[in-house]
Amino acid sequence: MKKTIAAALTLVALASGATFAQGVYSRPFDNRPVPAQGPQYNNDQYQDELKIDRIDAIVGLSRRQEKQLRKIENNYDQLMARSRMTPDGYRQLQLRKRQDVLAVLTSAQRDRLFAAQQPNRNYNRPTPYGRRG
């Protein structure tokens, strides 16, 4: 009789413990989306694509030049991810990256890129709101 009562109490204790136990969540607690399986296409890669597309729209890159620019972007992204830099080191790395990108372009393409980067201001035109407007 004692064994039956002990077994019944154990069964009740285990059943009630399982009932009150918290269930397993299938999603993270803060409702972030579940990470996708496979290659990640993060915001940095998207920004790089936009930059290369913008340069392509301005200067008209060839396929070979696009591949070289993507390779340069990937190399510098890996360098920045692997090392911790000071702001001055980061600035120097950005300068080297810009020089490498410009080395891929022809002289005519560089001229078109520089012309597109210059602000289109006409200093002889009067402003409608006066000097400070």
PDB file of C-alpha atoms in Angstrom:
ATOM      1  CA  MET A   1       0.000   0.000   0.000  1.00  0.00           C
ATOM      2  CA  LYS A   2       2.797   2.398   0.884  1.00  0.00           C
ATOM      3  CA  LYS A   3       4.468   1.726  -2.457  1.00  0.00           C
ATOM      4  CA  THR A   4       1.251   2.466  -4.337  1.00  0.00           C
ATOM      5  CA  ILE A   5       0.714   5.762  -2.493  1.00  0.00           C
ATOM      6  CA  ALA A   6       4.361   6.780  -3.032  1.00  0.00           C
ATOM      7  CA  ALA A   7       4.109   5.926  -6.745  1.00  0.00           C
ATOM      8  CA  ALA A   8       0.840   7.884  -7.060  1.00  0.00           C
ATOM      9  CA  LEU A   9       2.314  10.939  -5.298  1.00  0.00           C
ATOM     10  CA  THR A  10       5.424  10.777  -7.502  1.00  0.00           C
ATOM     11  CA  LEU A  11       3.243  10.549 -10.608  1.00  0.00           C
ATOM     12  CA  VAL A  12       1.142  13.539  -9.472  1.00  0.00           C
ATOM     13  CA  ALA A  13       4.266  15.566  -8.656  1.00  0.00           C
ATOM     14  CA  LEU A  14       5.818  14.862 -12.037  1.00  0.00           C
ATOM     15  CA  ALA A  15       2.584  15.547 -13.918  1.00  0.00           C
ATOM     16  CA  SER A  16       1.968  18.856 -12.123  1.00  0.00           C
ATOM     17  CA  GLY A  17       5.599  19.883 -12.605  1.00  0.00           C
ATOM     18  CA  ALA A  18       5.342  19.218 -16.313  1.00  0.00           C
ATOM     19  CA  THR A  19       2.060  21.141 -16.462  1.00  0.00           C
ATOM     20  CA  PHE A  20       3.514  24.222 -14.812  1.00  0.00           C
ATOM     21  CA  ALA A  21       6.787  24.126 -16.705  1.00  0.00           C
ATOM     22  CA  GLN A  22       7.337  26.902 -19.184  1.00  0.00           C
ATOM     23  CA  GLY A  23       7.086  25.876 -22.822  1.00  0.00           C
ATOM     24  CA  VAL A  24       9.926  26.236 -25.302  1.00  0.00           C
ATOM     25  CA  TYR A  25       9.692  29.274 -27.544  1.00  0.00           C
ATOM     26  CA  SER A  26      10.206  28.729 -31.222  1.00  0.00           C
ATOM     27  CA  ARG A  27      11.203  32.382 -31.725  1.00  0.00           C
ATOM     28  CA  PRO A  28      13.553  34.595 -29.713  1.00  0.00           C
ATOM     29  CA  PHE A  29      11.915  36.428 -26.824  1.00  0.00           C
ATOM     30  CA  ASP A  30      12.323  39.883 -28.373  1.00  0.00           C
ATOM     31  CA  ASN A  31      10.493  38.957 -31.610  1.00  0.00           C
ATOM     32  CA  ARG A  32      13.522  39.247 -33.832  1.00  0.00           C
ATOM     33  CA  PRO A  33      13.177  37.299 -37.070  1.00  0.00           C
ATOM     34  CA  VAL A  34      14.711  33.862 -37.105  1.00  0.00           C
ATOM     35  CA  PRO A  35      18.088  34.005 -38.873  1.00  0.00           C
ATOM     36  CA  ALA A  36      17.998  32.558 -42.355  1.00  0.00           C
ATOM     37  CA  GLN A  37      19.950  29.451 -43.136  1.00  0.00           C
ATOM     38  CA  GLY A  38      22.562  30.013 -45.811  1.00  0.00           C
ATOM     39  CA  PRO A  39      24.646  32.965 -46.915  1.00  0.00           C
ATOM     40  CA  GLN A  40      23.921  36.238 -45.208  1.00  0.00           C
ATOM     41  CA  TYR A  41      23.420  39.365 -47.315  1.00  0.00           C
ATOM     42  CA  ASN A  42      23.943  42.079 -44.768  1.00  0.00           C
ATOM     43  CA  ASN A  43      23.537  45.819 -45.009  1.00  0.00           C
ATOM     44  CA  ASP A  44      27.246  46.390 -45.622  1.00  0.00           C
ATOM     45  CA  GLN A  45      27.191  44.251 -48.750  1.00  0.00           C
ATOM     46  CA  TYR A  46      24.075  46.089 -49.901  1.00  0.00           C
ATOM     47  CA  GLN A  47      25.817  49.444 -49.419  1.00  0.00           C
ATOM     48  CA  ASP A  48      28.829  48.205 -51.409  1.00  0.00           C
ATOM     49  CA  GLU A  49      26.528  47.139 -54.242  1.00  0.00           C
ATOM     50  CA  LEU A  50      24.907  50.583 -54.257  1.00  0.00           C
ATOM     51  CA  LYS A  51      28.312  52.296 -54.425  1.00  0.00           C
ATOM     52  CA  ILE A  52      29.478  50.141 -57.314  1.00  0.00           C
ATOM     53  CA  ASP A  53      26.160  50.630 -59.133  1.00  0.00           C
ATOM     54  CA  ARG A  54      26.384  54.387 -58.596  1.00  0.00           C
ATOM     55  CA  ILE A  55      29.938  54.491 -59.992  1.00  0.00           C
ATOM     56  CA  ASP A  56      28.786  52.321 -62.903  1.00  0.00           C
ATOM     57  CA  ALA A  57      25.938  54.720 -63.668  1.00  0.00           C
ATOM     58  CA  ILE A  58      28.324  57.688 -63.693  1.00  0.00           C
ATOM     59  CA  VAL A  59      31.320  56.328 -65.584  1.00  0.00           C
ATOM     60  CA  GLY A  60      30.104  53.155 -67.368  1.00  0.00           C
ATOM     61  CA  LEU A  61      32.214  50.317 -65.989  1.00  0.00           C
ATOM     62  CA  SER A  62      33.165  47.216 -67.914  1.00  0.00           C
ATOM     63  CA  ARG A  63      32.522  43.736 -66.480  1.00  0.00           C
ATOM     64  CA  ARG A  64      36.187  43.340 -65.622  1.00  0.00           C
ATOM     65  CA  GLN A  65      36.225  46.645 -63.756  1.00  0.00           C
ATOM     66  CA  GLU A  66      33.086  45.708 -61.811  1.00  0.00           C
ATOM     67  CA  LYS A  67      34.687  42.422 -60.748  1.00  0.00           C
ATOM     68  CA  GLN A  68      37.849  44.234 -59.684  1.00  0.00           C
ATOM     69  CA  LEU A  69      35.828  46.758 -57.657  1.00  0.00           C
ATOM     70  CA  ARG A  70      33.888  43.972 -55.929  1.00  0.00           C
ATOM     71  CA  LYS A  71      37.165  42.234 -55.122  1.00  0.00           C
ATOM     72  CA  ILE A  72      38.602  45.458 -53.665  1.00  0.00           C
ATOM     73  CA  GLU A  73      35.451  46.004 -51.578  1.00  0.00           C
ATOM     74  CA  ASN A  74      35.584  42.454 -50.231  1.00  0.00           C
ATOM     75  CA  ASN A  75      39.296  42.690 -49.390  1.00  0.00           C
ATOM     76  CA  TYR A  76      38.892  45.939 -47.487  1.00  0.00           C
ATOM     77  CA  ASP A  77      35.761  44.674 -45.715  1.00  0.00           C
ATOM     78  CA  GLN A  78      37.759  41.687 -44.483  1.00  0.00           C
ATOM     79  CA  LEU A  79      40.618  43.954 -43.371  1.00  0.00           C
ATOM     80  CA  MET A  80      38.239  46.160 -41.406  1.00  0.00           C
ATOM     81  CA  ALA A  81      36.488  43.175 -39.821  1.00  0.00           C
ATOM     82  CA  ARG A  82      39.740  41.508 -38.737  1.00  0.00           C
ATOM     83  CA  SER A  83      41.512  44.443 -37.143  1.00  0.00           C
ATOM     84  CA  ARG A  84      40.646  47.083 -34.604  1.00  0.00           C
ATOM     85  CA  MET A  85      41.787  50.491 -35.768  1.00  0.00           C
ATOM     86  CA  THR A  86      42.181  53.976 -34.501  1.00  0.00           C
ATOM     87  CA  PRO A  87      40.244  56.673 -36.327  1.00  0.00           C
ATOM     88  CA  ASP A  88      43.464  57.729 -38.069  1.00  0.00           C
ATOM     89  CA  GLY A  89      44.167  54.156 -39.179  1.00  0.00           C
ATOM     90  CA  TYR A  90      40.609  53.844 -40.455  1.00  0.00           C
ATOM     91  CA  ARG A  91      40.997  57.080 -42.419  1.00  0.00           C
ATOM     92  CA  GLN A  92      44.248  55.836 -43.970  1.00  0.00           C
ATOM     93  CA  LEU A  93      42.617  52.537 -44.898  1.00  0.00           C
ATOM     94  CA  GLN A  94      39.734  54.400 -46.559  1.00  0.00           C
ATOM     95  CA  LEU A  95      42.254  56.508 -48.467  1.00  0.00           C
ATOM     96  CA  ARG A  96      44.096  53.403 -49.714  1.00  0.00           C
ATOM     97  CA  LYS A  97      40.762  51.871 -50.718  1.00  0.00           C
ATOM     98  CA  ARG A  98      39.846  55.002 -52.679  1.00  0.00           C
ATOM     99  CA  GLN A  99      43.232  54.957 -54.421  1.00  0.00           C
ATOM    100  CA  ASP A 100      42.775  51.302 -55.349  1.00  0.00           C
ATOM    101  CA  VAL A 101      39.311  52.034 -56.746  1.00  0.00           C
ATOM    102  CA  LEU A 102      40.629  54.964 -58.761  1.00  0.00           C
ATOM    103  CA  ALA A 103      43.478  52.801 -60.093  1.00  0.00           C
ATOM    104  CA  VAL A 104      40.893  50.507 -61.692  1.00  0.00           C
ATOM    105  CA  LEU A 105      39.278  53.377 -63.616  1.00  0.00           C
ATOM    106  CA  THR A 106      40.635  54.851 -66.825  1.00  0.00           C
ATOM    107  CA  SER A 107      41.598  58.529 -66.902  1.00  0.00           C
ATOM    108  CA  ALA A 108      38.399  59.501 -68.752  1.00  0.00           C
ATOM    109  CA  GLN A 109      36.308  57.608 -66.223  1.00  0.00           C
ATOM    110  CA  ARG A 110      38.162  59.291 -63.352  1.00  0.00           C
ATOM    111  CA  ASP A 111      37.477  62.713 -64.876  1.00  0.00           C
ATOM    112  CA  ARG A 112      33.764  61.899 -65.182  1.00  0.00           C
ATOM    113  CA  LEU A 113      33.670  60.667 -61.582  1.00  0.00           C
ATOM    114  CA  PHE A 114      35.409  63.788 -60.262  1.00  0.00           C
ATOM    115  CA  ALA A 115      33.084  66.016 -62.292  1.00  0.00           C
ATOM    116  CA  ALA A 116      30.047  64.237 -60.833  1.00  0.00           C
ATOM    117  CA  GLN A 117      31.390  64.631 -57.295  1.00  0.00           C
ATOM    118  CA  GLN A 118      31.895  68.379 -57.598  1.00  0.00           C
ATOM    119  CA  PRO A 119      29.008  70.440 -56.284  1.00  0.00           C
ATOM    120  CA  ASN A 120      27.070  72.117 -59.062  1.00  0.00           C
ATOM    121  CA  ARG A 121      27.157  75.679 -57.822  1.00  0.00           C
ATOM    122  CA  ASN A 122      26.980  78.796 -59.856  1.00  0.00           C
ATOM    123  CA  TYR A 123      28.579  81.483 -57.714  1.00  0.00           C
ATOM    124  CA  ASN A 124      27.554  84.333 -60.031  1.00  0.00           C
ATOM    125  CA  ARG A 125      23.842  83.599 -59.578  1.00  0.00           C
ATOM    126  CA  PRO A 126      22.212  85.693 -56.835  1.00  0.00           C
ATOM    127  CA  THR A 127      20.414  83.732 -54.142  1.00  0.00           C
ATOM    128  CA  PRO A 128      16.716  84.468 -53.714  1.00  0.00           C
ATOM    129  CA  TYR A 129      16.951  84.994 -49.931  1.00  0.00           C
ATOM    130  CA  GLY A 130      19.905  87.343 -49.742  1.00  0.00           C
ATOM    131  CA  ARG A 131      23.443  86.652 -48.727  1.00  0.00           C
ATOM    132  CA  ARG A 132      22.777  84.235 -45.880  1.00  0.00           C
ATOM    133  CA  GLY A 133      19.597  82.583 -47.142  1.00  0.00           C
TER     134      GLY A 133
END
